[in-house]
Tab-separated table of C-alpha atoms in Angstrom:
chain	number	residue	atom	x	y	z
V	1	MET	CA	19.932	-9.654	-5.390
V	2	ALA	CA	17.017	-7.469	-6.489
V	3	SER	CA	16.472	-9.613	-9.583
V	4	ASN	CA	16.256	-12.785	-7.470
V	5	ILE	CA	13.573	-11.172	-5.339
V	6	VAL	CA	11.578	-10.168	-8.424
V	7	SER	CA	11.854	-13.703	-9.800
V	8	GLN	CA	10.417	-15.048	-6.552
V	9	PHE	CA	7.520	-12.567	-6.764
V	10	LEU	CA	6.641	-13.681	-10.285
V	11	MET	CA	6.851	-17.369	-9.352
V	12	GLN	CA	4.568	-16.759	-6.369
V	13	ALA	CA	2.092	-14.957	-8.606
V	14	THR	CA	1.977	-17.874	-11.050
V	15	TYR	CA	1.366	-20.337	-8.223
V	16	ALA	CA	-1.295	-18.109	-6.650
V	17	SER	CA	-3.191	-17.843	-9.931
V	18	GLN	CA	-3.478	-21.651	-10.032
V	19	SER	CA	-4.445	-22.164	-6.391
V	20	PRO	CA	-7.677	-21.383	-4.533
V	21	SER	CA	-7.364	-18.491	-2.082
V	22	SER	CA	-8.888	-18.160	1.375
V	23	GLY	CA	-7.433	-14.694	1.733
V	24	GLY	CA	-8.868	-11.214	1.550
V	25	PRO	CA	-9.412	-8.623	4.285
V	26	THR	CA	-9.063	-9.124	8.020
V	27	ILE	CA	-11.778	-6.536	8.686
V	28	THR	CA	-15.223	-7.277	7.279
V	29	PRO	CA	-18.643	-5.678	7.942
V	30	PHE	CA	-19.695	-6.108	11.564
V	31	PRO	CA	-23.042	-7.970	11.813
V	32	ASN	CA	-26.082	-6.249	13.342
V	33	PHE	CA	-24.183	-2.985	13.195
V	34	ASP	CA	-25.639	-0.010	15.048
V	35	PRO	CA	-23.541	3.172	14.837
V	36	CYS	CA	-25.438	4.809	17.724
V	37	VAL	CA	-24.651	1.915	20.059
V	38	ASP	CA	-20.970	1.982	19.054
V	39	ALA	CA	-20.782	5.768	19.403
V	40	ALA	CA	-22.209	5.544	22.939
V	41	ALA	CA	-19.778	2.749	23.837
V	42	LEU	CA	-16.834	4.776	22.521
V	43	ASN	CA	-17.932	7.833	24.452
V	44	THR	CA	-18.115	5.796	27.667
V	45	ALA	CA	-14.685	4.286	26.972
V	46	LEU	CA	-13.099	7.649	26.178
V	47	GLU	CA	-14.585	9.418	29.192
V	48	ALA	CA	-13.839	6.601	31.642
V	49	LYS	CA	-11.294	7.229	34.366
V	50	GLY	CA	-8.013	6.154	32.838
V	51	VAL	CA	-9.687	5.539	29.449
V	52	ASP	CA	-10.906	2.078	28.394
V	53	GLU	CA	-8.409	1.417	25.584
V	54	ASP	CA	-9.507	-2.198	25.061
V	55	THR	CA	-13.061	-1.205	24.116
V	56	ILE	CA	-11.775	1.490	21.762
V	57	ILE	CA	-9.413	-0.982	20.072
V	58	THR	CA	-12.127	-3.628	19.744
V	59	ILE	CA	-14.633	-1.289	18.098
V	60	LEU	CA	-12.184	0.379	15.725
V	61	THR	CA	-10.670	-2.905	14.505
V	62	THR	CA	-13.887	-4.890	14.044
V	63	ARG	CA	-15.842	-2.302	12.029
V	64	THR	CA	-15.124	-1.483	8.396
V	65	ASN	CA	-14.081	1.991	7.345
V	66	CYS	CA	-17.593	2.684	6.090
V	67	GLN	CA	-18.986	1.648	9.478
V	68	ARG	CA	-16.398	3.766	11.312
V	69	GLN	CA	-17.491	6.809	9.313
V	70	GLN	CA	-21.068	6.172	10.427
V	71	ILE	CA	-19.925	5.829	14.051
V	72	ALA	CA	-18.063	9.153	13.787
V	73	ALA	CA	-21.193	10.844	12.417
V	74	ALA	CA	-23.366	9.359	15.186
V	75	TYR	CA	-20.799	10.448	17.793
V	76	GLN	CA	-20.812	14.006	16.482
V	77	GLN	CA	-24.595	14.089	16.571
V	78	SER	CA	-24.965	12.654	20.080
V	79	VAL	CA	-21.928	14.134	21.845
V	80	GLY	CA	-21.532	17.357	19.881
V	81	LYS	CA	-17.812	16.800	19.319
V	82	GLU	CA	-15.777	15.262	16.534
V	83	LEU	CA	-14.671	11.748	17.456
V	84	LYS	CA	-11.164	12.331	16.060
V	85	ASP	CA	-10.701	15.381	18.308
V	86	VAL	CA	-11.688	13.444	21.425
V	87	VAL	CA	-9.457	10.516	20.425
V	88	LYS	CA	-6.573	12.947	19.936
V	89	ARG	CA	-7.131	14.397	23.400
V	90	LYS	CA	-7.712	11.145	25.291
V	91	LEU	CA	-5.249	8.738	23.667
V	92	SER	CA	-1.509	9.099	23.274
V	93	LYS	CA	1.558	7.927	21.412
V	94	LYS	CA	1.286	5.189	18.797
V	95	LEU	CA	-2.193	4.009	19.846
V	96	GLU	CA	-3.460	7.515	19.112
V	97	THR	CA	-1.715	7.473	15.725
V	98	VAL	CA	-3.278	4.171	14.623
V	99	ALA	CA	-6.742	5.102	15.959
V	100	LEU	CA	-6.704	8.416	14.079
V	101	GLU	CA	-5.579	6.688	10.870
V	102	LEU	CA	-8.474	4.234	11.172
V	103	LEU	CA	-10.916	7.143	11.437
V	104	LYS	CA	-9.831	8.608	8.083
V	105	THR	CA	-11.450	7.461	4.844
V	106	PRO	CA	-9.050	5.480	2.605
V	107	ALA	CA	-8.654	8.519	0.334
V	108	GLN	CA	-7.948	10.817	3.287
V	109	PHE	CA	-5.503	8.273	4.679
V	110	ASP	CA	-3.497	8.124	1.438
V	111	ALA	CA	-3.648	11.898	1.025
V	112	HIS	CA	-2.217	12.452	4.514
V	113	GLN	CA	0.471	9.821	3.971
V	114	LEU	CA	1.517	11.509	0.731
V	115	ARG	CA	1.497	14.984	2.273
V	116	GLY	CA	3.667	13.696	5.116
V	117	ALA	CA	6.065	12.216	2.559
V	118	LEU	CA	6.381	15.516	0.690
V	119	LYS	CA	6.360	18.253	3.323
V	120	GLY	CA	9.281	19.460	5.387
V	121	ILE	CA	12.962	18.742	4.882
V	122	GLY	CA	13.564	15.657	2.772
V	123	THR	CA	11.125	13.444	0.896
V	124	ASP	CA	9.955	9.967	1.886
V	125	GLU	CA	10.382	8.381	-1.533
V	126	ASP	CA	9.468	4.898	-0.268
V	127	CYS	CA	6.045	6.134	0.848
V	128	LEU	CA	5.402	7.853	-2.500
V	129	VAL	CA	6.386	4.726	-4.407
V	130	GLU	CA	4.419	2.306	-2.222
V	131	ILE	CA	1.154	4.202	-2.555
V	132	LEU	CA	1.409	5.099	-6.228
V	133	VAL	CA	2.454	1.658	-7.495
V	134	SER	CA	-0.116	-0.282	-5.452
V	135	ARG	CA	-3.376	1.675	-5.735
V	136	ARG	CA	-6.069	1.120	-8.351
V	137	ASN	CA	-7.206	3.873	-10.739
V	138	LYS	CA	-10.203	4.963	-8.668
V	139	GLU	CA	-8.161	4.985	-5.470
V	140	ILE	CA	-5.585	7.263	-7.110
V	141	LYS	CA	-8.253	9.647	-8.384
V	142	ASP	CA	-9.905	9.654	-4.964
V	143	PHE	CA	-6.752	10.535	-3.039
V	144	ILE	CA	-5.847	13.267	-5.550
V	145	GLU	CA	-9.222	14.856	-4.790
V	146	ALA	CA	-8.842	14.274	-1.042
V	147	TYR	CA	-5.372	15.876	-1.126
V	148	LYS	CA	-6.870	18.994	-2.681
V	149	GLU	CA	-9.736	19.051	-0.161
V	150	GLU	CA	-7.583	18.388	2.908
V	151	PHE	CA	-4.642	20.670	2.118
V	152	ASN	CA	-5.868	23.029	-0.619
V	153	ARG	CA	-2.862	21.969	-2.660
V	154	SER	CA	-2.216	20.102	-5.898
V	155	LEU	CA	-0.574	16.715	-5.365
V	156	ALA	CA	0.930	16.840	-8.862
V	157	GLU	CA	2.476	20.255	-8.199
V	158	ASP	CA	3.867	19.139	-4.852
V	159	ILE	CA	5.454	16.096	-6.496
V	160	LYS	CA	6.967	18.355	-9.172
V	161	ASN	CA	8.411	20.638	-6.500
V	162	ASP	CA	9.869	17.852	-4.336
V	163	THR	CA	11.213	15.349	-6.888
V	164	SER	CA	13.125	15.473	-10.157
V	165	GLY	CA	14.229	13.635	-13.273
V	166	ASP	CA	12.890	10.260	-14.348
V	167	PHE	CA	11.620	9.605	-10.831
V	168	GLN	CA	9.415	12.690	-10.951
V	169	LYS	CA	8.171	11.916	-14.477
V	170	SER	CA	7.309	8.334	-13.498
V	171	LEU	CA	5.376	9.391	-10.388
V	172	LEU	CA	3.363	11.822	-12.503
V	173	VAL	CA	2.608	9.097	-15.054
V	174	LEU	CA	1.279	6.866	-12.251
V	175	LEU	CA	-0.792	9.804	-11.007
V	176	GLU	CA	-2.662	9.770	-14.343
V	177	ALA	CA	-4.353	6.500	-13.241
V	178	SER	CA	-4.654	5.221	-16.805
V	179	ARG	CA	-4.065	1.496	-16.308
V	180	ASP	CA	-6.258	-1.028	-18.114
V	181	GLU	CA	-7.778	-2.924	-15.185
V	182	GLY	CA	-9.220	-5.780	-17.200
V	183	SER	CA	-7.742	-9.259	-17.474
V	184	GLU	CA	-7.467	-9.831	-21.219
V	185	VAL	CA	-4.050	-10.799	-22.557
V	186	ASP	CA	-3.133	-9.640	-26.061
V	187	TYR	CA	-0.515	-12.207	-26.997
V	188	ASP	CA	0.758	-10.349	-30.072
V	189	LEU	CA	1.004	-7.090	-28.148
V	190	SER	CA	2.720	-8.845	-25.235
V	191	ASP	CA	5.530	-9.843	-27.585
V	192	ASP	CA	5.761	-6.291	-28.920
V	193	ASP	CA	5.809	-4.898	-25.391
V	194	ALA	CA	8.555	-7.305	-24.353
V	195	ARG	CA	10.658	-6.159	-27.291
V	196	VAL	CA	9.987	-2.506	-26.427
V	197	LEU	CA	11.233	-3.088	-22.876
V	198	TYR	CA	14.325	-4.881	-24.122
V	199	GLU	CA	15.153	-2.159	-26.645
V	200	ALA	CA	14.495	0.553	-24.026
V	201	GLY	CA	16.901	-1.039	-21.571
V	202	GLU	CA	19.507	-3.663	-22.246
V	203	LYS	CA	19.863	-3.066	-25.984
V	204	ARG	CA	20.824	0.596	-25.679
V	205	LYS	CA	23.199	2.725	-23.689
V	206	GLY	CA	21.162	4.283	-20.909
V	207	THR	CA	17.608	3.307	-20.046
V	208	ASP	CA	14.580	4.856	-21.739
V	209	VAL	CA	12.467	5.092	-18.591
V	210	THR	CA	9.604	6.729	-20.504
V	211	ALA	CA	9.246	3.629	-22.691
V	212	PHE	CA	9.246	1.382	-19.611
V	213	MET	CA	6.599	3.492	-17.897
V	214	LYS	CA	4.388	3.599	-20.985
V	215	VAL	CA	4.102	-0.187	-20.843
V	216	LEU	CA	4.224	-0.804	-17.087
V	217	SER	CA	1.704	1.904	-16.161
V	218	SER	CA	-0.945	1.251	-18.821
V	219	ARG	CA	-1.283	-2.514	-19.401
V	220	ASN	CA	-3.320	-4.801	-17.147
V	221	PHE	CA	-1.516	-7.105	-14.739
V	222	ALA	CA	-2.390	-10.354	-16.528
V	223	HIS	CA	-1.007	-8.967	-19.772
V	224	LEU	CA	2.167	-7.717	-18.085
V	225	LYS	CA	2.881	-11.112	-16.558
V	226	LYS	CA	2.875	-12.481	-20.097
V	227	VAL	CA	5.141	-9.599	-21.193
V	228	PHE	CA	7.646	-10.545	-18.481
V	229	GLU	CA	7.524	-14.147	-19.662
V	230	ARG	CA	8.127	-13.094	-23.273
V	231	TYR	CA	10.954	-10.767	-22.254
V	232	THR	CA	13.287	-13.752	-21.821
V	233	LYS	CA	12.819	-14.451	-25.533
V	234	TYR	CA	14.885	-11.331	-26.227
V	235	SER	CA	17.194	-11.316	-23.226
V	236	LYS	CA	19.167	-13.768	-21.137
V	237	HIS	CA	17.916	-11.797	-18.126
V	238	GLU	CA	14.509	-11.420	-16.564
V	239	VAL	CA	12.980	-7.933	-16.394
V	240	GLY	CA	13.961	-7.474	-12.748
V	241	LYS	CA	17.592	-8.366	-13.443
V	242	ALA	CA	17.666	-5.961	-16.379
V	243	LEU	CA	16.374	-3.131	-14.200
V	244	ASP	CA	18.865	-4.034	-11.494
V	245	LEU	CA	21.721	-3.842	-13.990
V	246	GLU	CA	20.589	-0.670	-15.730
V	247	LEU	CA	19.275	1.567	-12.942
V	248	ASN	CA	19.861	2.665	-9.370
V	249	GLY	CA	18.351	4.907	-6.729
V	250	ASP	CA	14.742	6.035	-6.547
V	251	ILE	CA	13.825	5.218	-10.136
V	252	GLU	CA	15.098	1.650	-9.719
V	253	ASN	CA	13.021	1.343	-6.546
V	254	LEU	CA	9.930	2.616	-8.366
V	255	LEU	CA	10.238	0.320	-11.379
V	256	LEU	CA	11.141	-2.741	-9.299
V	257	SER	CA	8.206	-2.001	-6.983
V	258	LEU	CA	5.922	-1.827	-10.014
V	259	VAL	CA	7.216	-5.180	-11.258
V	260	LYS	CA	6.716	-6.702	-7.795
V	261	CYS	CA	3.156	-5.398	-7.497
V	262	ILE	CA	2.363	-6.739	-10.943
V	263	GLY	CA	3.702	-10.120	-9.836
V	264	SER	CA	1.937	-10.216	-6.443
V	265	LYS	CA	0.735	-7.336	-4.288
V	266	PRO	CA	0.489	-9.539	-1.161
V	267	ALA	CA	4.117	-10.638	-1.606
V	268	TYR	CA	5.148	-7.017	-2.165
V	269	PHE	CA	3.464	-5.892	1.064
V	270	ALA	CA	4.811	-8.874	3.013
V	271	GLU	CA	8.291	-7.670	2.081
V	272	LYS	CA	7.398	-4.100	3.110
V	273	LEU	CA	6.237	-5.365	6.510
V	274	ASP	CA	9.420	-7.376	6.989
V	275	LEU	CA	11.541	-4.333	6.151
V	276	SER	CA	9.551	-2.210	8.613
V	277	MET	CA	10.427	-4.599	11.467
V	278	LYS	CA	13.912	-5.622	10.369
V	279	GLY	CA	17.101	-4.520	12.066
V	280	CYS	CA	17.481	-2.109	14.959
V	281	GLY	CA	14.193	-0.363	15.743
V	282	THR	CA	10.807	-0.577	14.091
V	283	LYS	CA	9.849	1.721	11.217
V	284	ASP	CA	6.454	2.465	12.718
V	285	ALA	CA	5.166	4.750	9.959
V	286	ALA	CA	5.700	2.061	7.319
V	287	LEU	CA	4.282	-0.690	9.553
V	288	ILE	CA	1.143	1.309	10.367
V	289	ARG	CA	0.676	2.353	6.738
V	290	VAL	CA	0.549	-1.228	5.472
V	291	MET	CA	-1.534	-2.611	8.342
V	292	VAL	CA	-4.191	0.101	8.062
V	293	SER	CA	-4.328	0.387	4.270
V	294	ARG	CA	-4.504	-3.369	3.555
V	295	SER	CA	-6.767	-4.478	6.444
V	296	GLU	CA	-9.868	-4.251	4.244
V	297	VAL	CA	-8.164	-5.363	1.036
V	298	ASP	CA	-5.800	-8.335	1.236
V	299	LEU	CA	-4.168	-8.508	4.666
V	300	LYS	CA	-5.002	-12.231	5.003
V	301	ASP	CA	-3.131	-12.881	1.747
V	302	ILE	CA	-0.240	-10.757	2.984
V	303	GLU	CA	-0.131	-12.775	6.207
V	304	ALA	CA	0.033	-16.008	4.201
V	305	GLU	CA	2.880	-14.652	2.052
V	306	TYR	CA	4.692	-13.427	5.153
V	307	LYS	CA	4.507	-16.831	6.834
V	308	ALA	CA	5.614	-18.631	3.670
V	309	LYS	CA	8.560	-16.307	3.047
V	310	TYR	CA	9.854	-15.616	6.555
V	311	GLY	CA	8.844	-18.743	8.453
V	312	VAL	CA	6.930	-16.934	11.213
V	313	SER	CA	3.449	-15.493	11.354
V	314	LEU	CA	2.950	-11.756	10.974
V	315	TYR	CA	1.142	-11.896	14.322
V	316	SER	CA	4.258	-13.330	16.011
V	317	ALA	CA	6.535	-10.786	14.348
V	318	ILE	CA	4.401	-7.874	15.564
V	319	LEU	CA	4.210	-9.449	19.020
V	320	LYS	CA	8.010	-9.502	19.121
V	321	GLU	CA	8.580	-5.979	17.797
V	322	THR	CA	5.895	-3.913	19.548
V	323	LYS	CA	4.352	-3.534	22.985
V	324	GLY	CA	1.457	-2.126	24.979
V	325	ASP	CA	-1.721	-0.781	23.407
V	326	TYR	CA	0.138	-0.193	20.140
V	327	GLU	CA	0.823	-3.906	19.985
V	328	LYS	CA	-2.816	-4.703	20.847
V	329	ILE	CA	-4.292	-2.599	18.052
V	330	LEU	CA	-1.884	-3.952	15.409
V	331	LEU	CA	-2.551	-7.543	16.498
V	332	ALA	CA	-6.287	-6.828	16.329
V	333	LEU	CA	-5.832	-5.683	12.740
V	334	CYS	CA	-4.072	-8.996	12.023
V	335	GLY	CA	-7.219	-10.821	13.066
V	336	THR	CA	-5.419	-14.159	13.560
V	337	LYS	CA	-2.565	-15.743	15.516
V	338	LYS	CA	-1.736	-18.196	12.720
């Protein structure tokens, strides 16, 4: 089953690379932006009798993160209080959660997500995997620094203390942020890499995860797509099928997630959103994490993948699964009913 999903991701990526895209973020810079005006409007909304949630939602979901940071600074200067503290006091439940996440910088957001995944009893491996396989080099370096600043702790040390084995080693490799982020394909090397993956997996007893990670964590995405294509020269299986046959548990999840992101990040996140709303109850933490983190990156592309794969719009799915002000703020992040 997992291999079929990976095959679909790679096919989608090939199609996407040949087709023009009208995707991108759902939140873009607000025109004629004035942080002082927005700060005053937020203060009025927060201090109103009963709180004006609609105004708060509108401002937070139509300004970019950079603009929201400027609003927070203007609010502090004019009101004498931190905006996040007032939001925490005046809002409640899931609306408060989303609003506070939108007020963090992207690096702070990822750092807090990772800390939440590591602290306490049990580890949220899905959160660790999602963030580490999908972020670019600079984003990884930024959240490592933010983690240290926010919690006075080492992210690498916390990962070492909370995970083990090949899963731990692979997370730490991703934390090195050493991927080539160019687009050049070395055709000779792609054949060598494909052979390395085959010999590290199917050809031997037990999987050499280190060899897999050396290739999957360092090469650029365009090159790796060619590697996956060449892999079938050595094996009757695709890479995803080989991983499915050879591995299980957290390390399988990590490597398959890497392969999916290499194939198509929007398709990967569309699947994550579907899983967050599937079955009995909504996995709110996962839903919020994707909606907030991708709103200024590729949420339009994710929406298109979601509609193509599941036959309904992301907007409609959220409308069905959530309610109240929580629903309103998530739908505002969607930016479209299509």
